[in-house]
Coordinates of C-alpha atoms and ligand atoms in Angstrom, one line a residue:
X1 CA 34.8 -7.8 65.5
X2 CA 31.2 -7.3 66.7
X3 CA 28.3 -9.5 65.5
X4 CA 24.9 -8.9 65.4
X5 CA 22.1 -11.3 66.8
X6 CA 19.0 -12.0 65.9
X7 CA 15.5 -13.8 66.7
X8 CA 13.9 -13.4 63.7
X9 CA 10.0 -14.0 62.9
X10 CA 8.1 -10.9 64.5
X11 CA 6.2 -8.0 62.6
X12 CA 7.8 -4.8 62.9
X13 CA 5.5 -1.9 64.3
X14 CA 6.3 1.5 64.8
X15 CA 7.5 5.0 64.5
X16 CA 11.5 5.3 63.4
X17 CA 13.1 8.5 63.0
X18 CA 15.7 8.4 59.7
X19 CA 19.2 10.0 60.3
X20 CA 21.3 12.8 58.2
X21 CA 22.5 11.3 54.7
X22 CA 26.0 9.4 55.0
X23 CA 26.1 10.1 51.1
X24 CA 25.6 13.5 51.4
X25 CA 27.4 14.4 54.6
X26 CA 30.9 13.1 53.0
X27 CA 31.1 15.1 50.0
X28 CA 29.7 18.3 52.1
X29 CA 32.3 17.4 54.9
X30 CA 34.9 17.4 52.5
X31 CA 33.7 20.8 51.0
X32 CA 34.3 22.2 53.8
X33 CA 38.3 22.7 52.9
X34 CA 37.4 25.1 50.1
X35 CA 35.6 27.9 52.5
X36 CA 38.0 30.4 54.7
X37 CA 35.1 30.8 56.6
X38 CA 33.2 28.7 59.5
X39 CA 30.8 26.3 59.0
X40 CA 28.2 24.8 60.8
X41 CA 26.9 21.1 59.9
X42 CA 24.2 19.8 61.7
X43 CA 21.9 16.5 61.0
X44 CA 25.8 15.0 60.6
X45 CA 24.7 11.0 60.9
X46 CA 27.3 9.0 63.7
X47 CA 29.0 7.0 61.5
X48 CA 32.3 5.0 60.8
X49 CA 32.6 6.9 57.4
X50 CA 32.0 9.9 59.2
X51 CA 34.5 9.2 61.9
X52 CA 37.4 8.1 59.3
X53 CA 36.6 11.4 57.4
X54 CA 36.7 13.8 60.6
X55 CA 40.3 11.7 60.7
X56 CA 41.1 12.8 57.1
X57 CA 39.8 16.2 57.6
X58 CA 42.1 16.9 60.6
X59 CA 45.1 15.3 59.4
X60 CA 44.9 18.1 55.9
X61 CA 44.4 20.8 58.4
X62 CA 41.1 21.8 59.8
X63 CA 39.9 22.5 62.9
X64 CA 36.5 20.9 64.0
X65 CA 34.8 21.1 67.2
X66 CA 32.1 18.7 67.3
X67 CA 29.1 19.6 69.6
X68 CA 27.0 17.1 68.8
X69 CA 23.4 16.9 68.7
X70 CA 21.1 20.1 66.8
X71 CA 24.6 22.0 67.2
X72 CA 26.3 19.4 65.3
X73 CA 29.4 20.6 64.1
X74 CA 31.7 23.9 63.4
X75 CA 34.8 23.4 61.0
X76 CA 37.4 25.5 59.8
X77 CA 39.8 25.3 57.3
X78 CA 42.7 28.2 58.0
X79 CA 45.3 26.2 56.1
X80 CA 46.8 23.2 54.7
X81 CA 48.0 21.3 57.1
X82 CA 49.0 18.5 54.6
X83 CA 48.1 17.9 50.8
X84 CA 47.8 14.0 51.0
X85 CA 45.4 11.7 52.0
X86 CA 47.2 8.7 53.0
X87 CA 46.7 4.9 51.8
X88 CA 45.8 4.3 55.4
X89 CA 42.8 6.2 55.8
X90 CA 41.5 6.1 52.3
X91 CA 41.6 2.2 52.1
X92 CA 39.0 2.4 54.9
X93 CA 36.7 4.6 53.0
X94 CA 37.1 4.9 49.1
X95 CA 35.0 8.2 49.6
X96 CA 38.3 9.6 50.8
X97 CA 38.5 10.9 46.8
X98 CA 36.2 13.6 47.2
X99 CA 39.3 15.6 48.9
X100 CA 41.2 15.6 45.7
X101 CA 38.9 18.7 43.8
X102 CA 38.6 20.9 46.9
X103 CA 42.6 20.8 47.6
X104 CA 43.5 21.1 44.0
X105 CA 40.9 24.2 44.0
X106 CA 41.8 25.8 47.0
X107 CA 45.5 24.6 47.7
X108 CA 46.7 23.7 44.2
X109 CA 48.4 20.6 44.9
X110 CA 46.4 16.8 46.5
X111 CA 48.0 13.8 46.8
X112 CA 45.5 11.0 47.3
X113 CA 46.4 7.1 47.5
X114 CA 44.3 5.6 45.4
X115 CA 41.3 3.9 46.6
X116 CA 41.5 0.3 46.0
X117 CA 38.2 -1.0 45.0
X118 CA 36.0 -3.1 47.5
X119 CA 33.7 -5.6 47.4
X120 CA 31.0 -4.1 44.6
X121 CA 33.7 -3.8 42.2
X122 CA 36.7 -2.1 40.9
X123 CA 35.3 1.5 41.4
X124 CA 37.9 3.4 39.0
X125 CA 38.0 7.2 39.6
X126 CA 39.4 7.7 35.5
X127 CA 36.4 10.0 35.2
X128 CA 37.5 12.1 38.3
X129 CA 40.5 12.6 36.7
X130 CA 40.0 12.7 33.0
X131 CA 37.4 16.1 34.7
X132 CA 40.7 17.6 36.5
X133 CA 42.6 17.2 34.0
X134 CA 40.4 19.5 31.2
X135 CA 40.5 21.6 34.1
X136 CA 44.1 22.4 33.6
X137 CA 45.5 20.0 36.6
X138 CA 48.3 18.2 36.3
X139 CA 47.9 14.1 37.0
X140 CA 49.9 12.0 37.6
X141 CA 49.7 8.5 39.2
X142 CA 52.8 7.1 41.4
X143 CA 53.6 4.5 44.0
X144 CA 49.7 3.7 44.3
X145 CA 48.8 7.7 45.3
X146 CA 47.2 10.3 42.6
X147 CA 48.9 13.4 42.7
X148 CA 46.9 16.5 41.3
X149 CA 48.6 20.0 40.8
X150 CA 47.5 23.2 39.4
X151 CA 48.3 26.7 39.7
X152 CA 44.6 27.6 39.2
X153 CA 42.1 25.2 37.5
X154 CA 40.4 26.8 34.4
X155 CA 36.3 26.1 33.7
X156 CA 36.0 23.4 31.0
X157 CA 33.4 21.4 29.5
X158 CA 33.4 18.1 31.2
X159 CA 31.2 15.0 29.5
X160 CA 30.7 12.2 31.9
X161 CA 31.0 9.0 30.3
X162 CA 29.0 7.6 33.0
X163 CA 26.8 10.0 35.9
X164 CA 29.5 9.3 38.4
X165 CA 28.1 10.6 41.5
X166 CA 31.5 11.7 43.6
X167 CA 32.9 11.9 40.2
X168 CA 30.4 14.9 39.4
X169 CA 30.6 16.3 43.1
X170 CA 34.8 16.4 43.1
X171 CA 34.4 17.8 40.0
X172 CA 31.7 21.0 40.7
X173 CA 33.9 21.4 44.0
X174 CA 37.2 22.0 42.0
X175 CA 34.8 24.1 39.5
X176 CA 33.5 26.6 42.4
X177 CA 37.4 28.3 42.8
X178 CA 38.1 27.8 39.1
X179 CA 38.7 30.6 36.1
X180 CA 35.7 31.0 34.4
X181 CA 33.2 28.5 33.3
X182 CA 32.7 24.7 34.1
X183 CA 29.8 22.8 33.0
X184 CA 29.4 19.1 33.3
X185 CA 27.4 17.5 31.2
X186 CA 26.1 13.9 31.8
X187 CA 26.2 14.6 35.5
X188 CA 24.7 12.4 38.0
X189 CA 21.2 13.5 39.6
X190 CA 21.1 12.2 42.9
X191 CA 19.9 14.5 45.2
X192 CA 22.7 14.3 47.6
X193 CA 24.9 16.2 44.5
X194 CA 22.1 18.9 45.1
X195 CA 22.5 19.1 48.6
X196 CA 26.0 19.2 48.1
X197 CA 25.5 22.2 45.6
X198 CA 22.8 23.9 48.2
X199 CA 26.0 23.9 50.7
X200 CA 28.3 25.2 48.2
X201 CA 26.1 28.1 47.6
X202 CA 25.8 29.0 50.6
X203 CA 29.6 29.5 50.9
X204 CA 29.4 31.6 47.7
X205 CA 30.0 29.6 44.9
X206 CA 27.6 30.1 41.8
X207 CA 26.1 26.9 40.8
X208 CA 22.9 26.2 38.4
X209 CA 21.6 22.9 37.5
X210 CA 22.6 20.2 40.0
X211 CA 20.2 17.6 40.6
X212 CA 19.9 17.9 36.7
X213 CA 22.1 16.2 34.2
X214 CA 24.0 19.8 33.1
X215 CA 25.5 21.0 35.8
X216 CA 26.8 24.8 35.2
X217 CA 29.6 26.3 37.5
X218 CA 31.0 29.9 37.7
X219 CA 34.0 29.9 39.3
X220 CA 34.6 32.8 42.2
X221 CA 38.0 33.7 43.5
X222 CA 37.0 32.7 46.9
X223 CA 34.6 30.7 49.8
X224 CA 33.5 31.9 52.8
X225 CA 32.0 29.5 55.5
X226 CA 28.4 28.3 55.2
X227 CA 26.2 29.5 57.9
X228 CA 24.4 26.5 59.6
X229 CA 24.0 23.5 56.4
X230 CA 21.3 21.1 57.7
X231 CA 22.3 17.2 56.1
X232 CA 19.4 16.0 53.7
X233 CA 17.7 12.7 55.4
X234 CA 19.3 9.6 54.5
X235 CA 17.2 8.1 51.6
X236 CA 18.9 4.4 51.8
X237 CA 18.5 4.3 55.5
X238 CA 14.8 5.3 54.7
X239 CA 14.0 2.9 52.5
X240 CA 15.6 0.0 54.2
X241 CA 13.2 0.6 57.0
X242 CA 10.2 0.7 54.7
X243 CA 11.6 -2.8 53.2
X244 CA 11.4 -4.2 57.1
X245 CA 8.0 -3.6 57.2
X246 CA 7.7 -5.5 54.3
X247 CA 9.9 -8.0 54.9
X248 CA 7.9 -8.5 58.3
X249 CA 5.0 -8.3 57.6
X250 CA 4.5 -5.5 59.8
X251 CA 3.8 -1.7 59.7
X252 CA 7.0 1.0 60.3
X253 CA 6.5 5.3 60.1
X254 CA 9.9 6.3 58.7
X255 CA 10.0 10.3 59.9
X256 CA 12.3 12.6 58.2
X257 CA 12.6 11.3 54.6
X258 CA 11.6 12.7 51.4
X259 CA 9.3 10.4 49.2
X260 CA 10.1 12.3 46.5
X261 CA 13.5 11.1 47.1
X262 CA 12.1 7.3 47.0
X263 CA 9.9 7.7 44.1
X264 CA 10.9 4.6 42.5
X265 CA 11.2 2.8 45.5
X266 CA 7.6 3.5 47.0
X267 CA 6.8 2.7 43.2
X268 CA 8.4 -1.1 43.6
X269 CA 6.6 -1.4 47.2
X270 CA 3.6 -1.2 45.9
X271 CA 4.2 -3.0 43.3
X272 CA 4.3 -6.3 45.2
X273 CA 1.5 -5.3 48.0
X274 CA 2.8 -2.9 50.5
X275 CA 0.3 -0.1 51.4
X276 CA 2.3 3.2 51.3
X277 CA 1.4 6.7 53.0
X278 CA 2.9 9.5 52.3
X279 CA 2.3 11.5 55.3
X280 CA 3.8 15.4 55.9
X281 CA 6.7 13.9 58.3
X282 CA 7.3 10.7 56.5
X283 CA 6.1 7.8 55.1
X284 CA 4.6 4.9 56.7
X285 CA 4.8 1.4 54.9
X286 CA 2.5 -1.1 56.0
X287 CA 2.2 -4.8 55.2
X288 CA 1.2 -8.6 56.1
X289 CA -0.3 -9.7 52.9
X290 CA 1.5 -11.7 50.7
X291 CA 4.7 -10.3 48.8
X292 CA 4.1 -10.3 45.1
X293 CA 7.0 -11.0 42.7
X294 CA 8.4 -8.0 41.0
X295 CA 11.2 -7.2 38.4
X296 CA 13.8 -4.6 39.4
X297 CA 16.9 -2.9 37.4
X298 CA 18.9 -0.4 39.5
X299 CA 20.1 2.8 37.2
X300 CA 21.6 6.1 37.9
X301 CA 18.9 8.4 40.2
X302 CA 16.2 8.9 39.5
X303 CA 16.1 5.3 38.9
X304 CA 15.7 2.1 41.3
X305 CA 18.8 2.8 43.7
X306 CA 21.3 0.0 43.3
X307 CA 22.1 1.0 47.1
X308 CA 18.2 -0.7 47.5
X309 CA 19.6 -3.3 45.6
X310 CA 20.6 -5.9 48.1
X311 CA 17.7 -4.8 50.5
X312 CA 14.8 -6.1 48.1
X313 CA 16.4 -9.2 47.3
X314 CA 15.9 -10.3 50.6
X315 CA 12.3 -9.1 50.5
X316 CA 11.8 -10.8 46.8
X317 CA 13.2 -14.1 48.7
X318 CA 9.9 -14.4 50.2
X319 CA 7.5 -13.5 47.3
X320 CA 5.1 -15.7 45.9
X321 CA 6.4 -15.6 42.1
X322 CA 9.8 -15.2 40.5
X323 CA 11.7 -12.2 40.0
X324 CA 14.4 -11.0 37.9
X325 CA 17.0 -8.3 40.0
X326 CA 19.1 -6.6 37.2
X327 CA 22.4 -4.6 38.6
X328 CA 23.6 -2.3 35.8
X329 CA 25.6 -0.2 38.1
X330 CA 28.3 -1.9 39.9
X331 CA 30.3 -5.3 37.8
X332 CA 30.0 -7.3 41.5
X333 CA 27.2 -6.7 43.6
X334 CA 25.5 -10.1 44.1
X335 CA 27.7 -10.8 47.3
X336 CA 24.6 -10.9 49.5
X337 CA 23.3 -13.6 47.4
X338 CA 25.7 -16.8 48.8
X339 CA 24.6 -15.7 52.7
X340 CA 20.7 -15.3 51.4
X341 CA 20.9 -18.8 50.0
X342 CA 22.4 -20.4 52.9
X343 CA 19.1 -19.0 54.7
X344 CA 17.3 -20.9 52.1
X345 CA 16.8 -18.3 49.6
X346 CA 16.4 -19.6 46.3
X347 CA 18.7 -17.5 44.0
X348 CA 20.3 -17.8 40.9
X349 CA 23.0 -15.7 39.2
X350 CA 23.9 -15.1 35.9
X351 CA 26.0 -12.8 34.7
X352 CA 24.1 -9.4 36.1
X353 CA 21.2 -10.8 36.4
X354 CA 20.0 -12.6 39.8
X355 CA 16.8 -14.6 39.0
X356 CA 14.7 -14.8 42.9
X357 CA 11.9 -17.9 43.0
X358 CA 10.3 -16.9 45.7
X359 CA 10.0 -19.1 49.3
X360 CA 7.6 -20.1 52.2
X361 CA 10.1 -18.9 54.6
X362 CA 13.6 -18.0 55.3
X363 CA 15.5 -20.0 58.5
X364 CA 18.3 -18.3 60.6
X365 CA 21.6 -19.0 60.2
X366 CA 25.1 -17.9 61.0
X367 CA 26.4 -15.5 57.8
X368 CA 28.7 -13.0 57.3
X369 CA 28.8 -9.3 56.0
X370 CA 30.6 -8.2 52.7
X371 CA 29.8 -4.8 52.1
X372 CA 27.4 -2.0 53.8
X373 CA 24.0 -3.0 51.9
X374 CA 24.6 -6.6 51.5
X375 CA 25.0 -6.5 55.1
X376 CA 21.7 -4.9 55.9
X377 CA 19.9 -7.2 53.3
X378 CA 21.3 -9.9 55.8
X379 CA 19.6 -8.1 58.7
X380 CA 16.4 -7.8 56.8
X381 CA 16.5 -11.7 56.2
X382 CA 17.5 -12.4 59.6
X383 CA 14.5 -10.2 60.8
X384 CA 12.1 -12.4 58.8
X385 CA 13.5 -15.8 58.8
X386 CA 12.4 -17.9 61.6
X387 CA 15.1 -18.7 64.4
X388 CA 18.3 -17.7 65.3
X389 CA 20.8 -15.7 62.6
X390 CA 24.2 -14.0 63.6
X391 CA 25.6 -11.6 61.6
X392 CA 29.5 -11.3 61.5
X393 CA 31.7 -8.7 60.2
X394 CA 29.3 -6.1 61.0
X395 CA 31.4 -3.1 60.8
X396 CA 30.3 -3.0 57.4
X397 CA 26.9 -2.0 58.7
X398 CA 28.5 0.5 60.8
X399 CA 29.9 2.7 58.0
X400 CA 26.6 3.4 57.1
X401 CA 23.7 3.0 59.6
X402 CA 23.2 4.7 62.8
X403 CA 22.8 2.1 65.7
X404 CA 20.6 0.0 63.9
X405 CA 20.1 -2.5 66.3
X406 CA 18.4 0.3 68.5
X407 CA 16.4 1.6 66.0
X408 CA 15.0 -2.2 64.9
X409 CA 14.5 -2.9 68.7
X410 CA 12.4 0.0 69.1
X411 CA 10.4 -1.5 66.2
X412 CA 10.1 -4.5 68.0
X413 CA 12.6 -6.7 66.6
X414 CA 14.8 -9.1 68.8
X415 CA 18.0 -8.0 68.1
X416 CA 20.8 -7.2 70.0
X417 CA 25.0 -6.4 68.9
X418 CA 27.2 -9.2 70.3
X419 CA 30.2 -7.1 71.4
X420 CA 33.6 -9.1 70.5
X421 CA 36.8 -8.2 72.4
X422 CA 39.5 -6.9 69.7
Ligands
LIG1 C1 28.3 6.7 45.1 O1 29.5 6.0 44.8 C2 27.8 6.3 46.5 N1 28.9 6.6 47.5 C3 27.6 4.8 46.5 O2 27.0 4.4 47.7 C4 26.5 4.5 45.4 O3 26.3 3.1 45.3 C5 27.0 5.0 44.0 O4 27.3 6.4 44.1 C6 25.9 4.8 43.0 O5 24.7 5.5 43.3 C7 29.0 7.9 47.9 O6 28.2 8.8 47.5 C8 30.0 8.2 48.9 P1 29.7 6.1 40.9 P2 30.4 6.4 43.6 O7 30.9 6.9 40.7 O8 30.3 7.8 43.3 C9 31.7 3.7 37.4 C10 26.8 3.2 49.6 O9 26.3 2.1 49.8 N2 32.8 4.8 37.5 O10 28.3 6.8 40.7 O11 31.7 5.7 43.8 C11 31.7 2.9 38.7 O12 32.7 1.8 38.6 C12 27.8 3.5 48.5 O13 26.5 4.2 50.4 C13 33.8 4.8 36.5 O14 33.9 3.9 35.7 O15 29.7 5.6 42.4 C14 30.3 2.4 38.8 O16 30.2 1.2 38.0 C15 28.2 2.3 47.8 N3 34.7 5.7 36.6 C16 29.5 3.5 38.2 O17 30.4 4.3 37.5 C17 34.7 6.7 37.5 O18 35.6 7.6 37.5 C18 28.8 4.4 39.2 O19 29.8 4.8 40.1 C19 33.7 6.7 38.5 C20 32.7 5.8 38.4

């Protein structure tokens, strides 16, 4: 397994270029089995999730030529192939779920293993399947796989207990091929369900509301292909660069991201000093006064992102006040906090609460990755902290950032990937 190496201690300076969404380019990716047409998918970021859902996408049938680059990719979905999803792929990438409404739409019949849950918590998918389910599918749950079937899923009135965000986009998927009517109420806002929904429309469904909390679908009898679907920028990858700056006291242009899309993280930023620009390709962040203490609770979008979560801990380590980091979105998502203390963070959890006195400096230190933020919260620390940190299991940072260690070299950082022989 590969590790990541660090010299920490330097400002950051420079222009960075933000890659295609991972959170949007899975749930369009797995769209793609409901169109009989061609698509064309470009802005598709390199990444392990990206990789293991190519894998999936194969496996149930389609046929994808990936060009690479502005071509990005063509896929097709002629037929099914296979109707399962098996335990092997999905256990690598819960996000493996958002097959089950497109092949119950389309195909009738998905058989997904259930993803376990991973290191932020249990991650139940009961809201997923309570949706499919008013739909007219038949679940049932055997030998650790779901199994949905339907001869054709009706339109229904959906409330989501909670705004799941891959609960809402399996469920307006399924909804596109269904009889009649679906609307979801509760439904979650992020703006990656809206790109999602920008793709769909573009194959021919008839979708009003997404990126609101009432999502209204009109089932059609069939897809087509998409034209050319461009991936929204990745807002996470986006704001974890602005947080270096921060964190570095130093002064990074992230090009390609929305701020509209960051609106309450540029809100936070400024909140504890950073200078923030919203320019017409991007937003430049620039820092090297002190970082005030601020009090953060991560919500459902348009709220503070709890994927920002782990990222602004590590920047709250170094403020000069105390601050109180509430997660209301995920049950276990403090496992950055053990590495940041052991690089002298001073941290303390209770319950969902983390409570962050802020310190003179971080040191470097050898610590190890849990999950995809927590592990770039440990590169932000590493970038600040003075000395020598190595990052281990860092194919959690692969799932979901494009060759970081390029993109924070080219900002100036000293940090290089320590390849391991398997
Ligand atoms: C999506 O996960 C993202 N993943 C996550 O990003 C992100 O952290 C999360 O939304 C919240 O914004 C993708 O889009 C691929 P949820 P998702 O369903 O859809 C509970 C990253 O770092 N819940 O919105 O799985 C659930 O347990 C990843 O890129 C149910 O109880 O999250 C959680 O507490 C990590 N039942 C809350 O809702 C359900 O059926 C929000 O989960 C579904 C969810």
């Amino acid at each position: 397994m590969d590790k990541i190496w660090i010299n920490g201690g330097k400002p950051l300076k420079g222009d960075v270029t933000v890659s295609g969404a991972k959170n949007a380019a899975l749930p369009i990716l797995a769209a793609t089995l409901l169109g009989q047409g061609e698509h064309r998918i470009v802005n598709i970021p390199q990444l392990m999730d990206v990789s293991t859902i190519k894998r999936l996408l194969n496996h149930l049938g389609a046929v994808i030529s990936d060009e690479g680059g502005a071509r990005g990719w063509t896929v097709r979905m002629p037929a099914l192939a296979h109707a399962d999803a098996p335990y092997e792929l999905v256990k690598t990438m819960r996000a493996s779920v958002l097959v089950l409404g497109p092949l119950a739409a389309r195909f009738g019949e998905a058989r997904v293993s259930l993803p376990g849950g991973c290191a932020i918590g249990a991650r139940p998918i009961n809201l997923h399947l309570m949706g499919l389910e008013k739909m007219g599918a038949e679940v049932t749950i055997e030998h650790g796989y779901v199994r949905v079937k339907a001869k054709r899923l009706r339109g229904a009135r959906i409330y989501l207990d909670l705004p799941s965000v891959t609960g809402t986009e399996n469920l307006m998927m399924a909804a596109t091929l269904a009889e009649g009517v679906t609307v979801i109420e509760n439904a979650a806002r992020e703006p990656e369900v809206a790109d999602l929904a920008q793709f769909l429309i573009r194959c021919g469904a008839r979708i009003t509301g997404a990126g609101t909390d009432v999502v209204t679908i009109e089932g059609v009898s069939s897809l087509d292909g998409s034209g050319t679907h461009r991936i929204m920028p990745d807002r996470i990858e986006a704001g974890t660069y602005l947080a270096a700056a921060a964190i570095t006291g130093g002064e990074i242009f992230v090009r390609g991201c929305h701020p509209r899309h960051l609106d309450a993280v540029l809100l936070k930023l400024r909140e504890i000093g950073v200078e923030i620009d919203e320019e017409s390709e991007g937003v430049r962040a620039t820092a090297g006064g002190p970082i005030g203490a601020v009090d953060i609770k991560t919500l459902p979008y348009p709220g503070f992102p709890t994927d920002m979560q782990a990222q602004m801990m590590a920047l709250m380590s170094l403020s000069n006040g105390l601050s109180v980091m509430n997660e209301t979105v995920f049950e276990n998502r403090f496992t950055h906090v053990a590495e940041l203390k052991r690089m002298g963070a001073d941290i303390q959890i209770q319950g969902n609460n983390a409570m962050i006195k802020g310190v003179r400096r971080l040191s470097g230190a050898p610590v190890m990755a849990s999950d995809l933020r927590a592990s770039a919260s440990l590169v932000l620390a590493g970038l600040a902290a003075e000395g020598e940190t190595e990052i281990s299991r860092v194919y959690h940072l692969d799932r979901g950032y494009e060759r970081i260690e390029e993109k924070f070299s080219s900002l100036g950082g000293e940090i290089t990937r320590i390849k391991q022989m398997p």
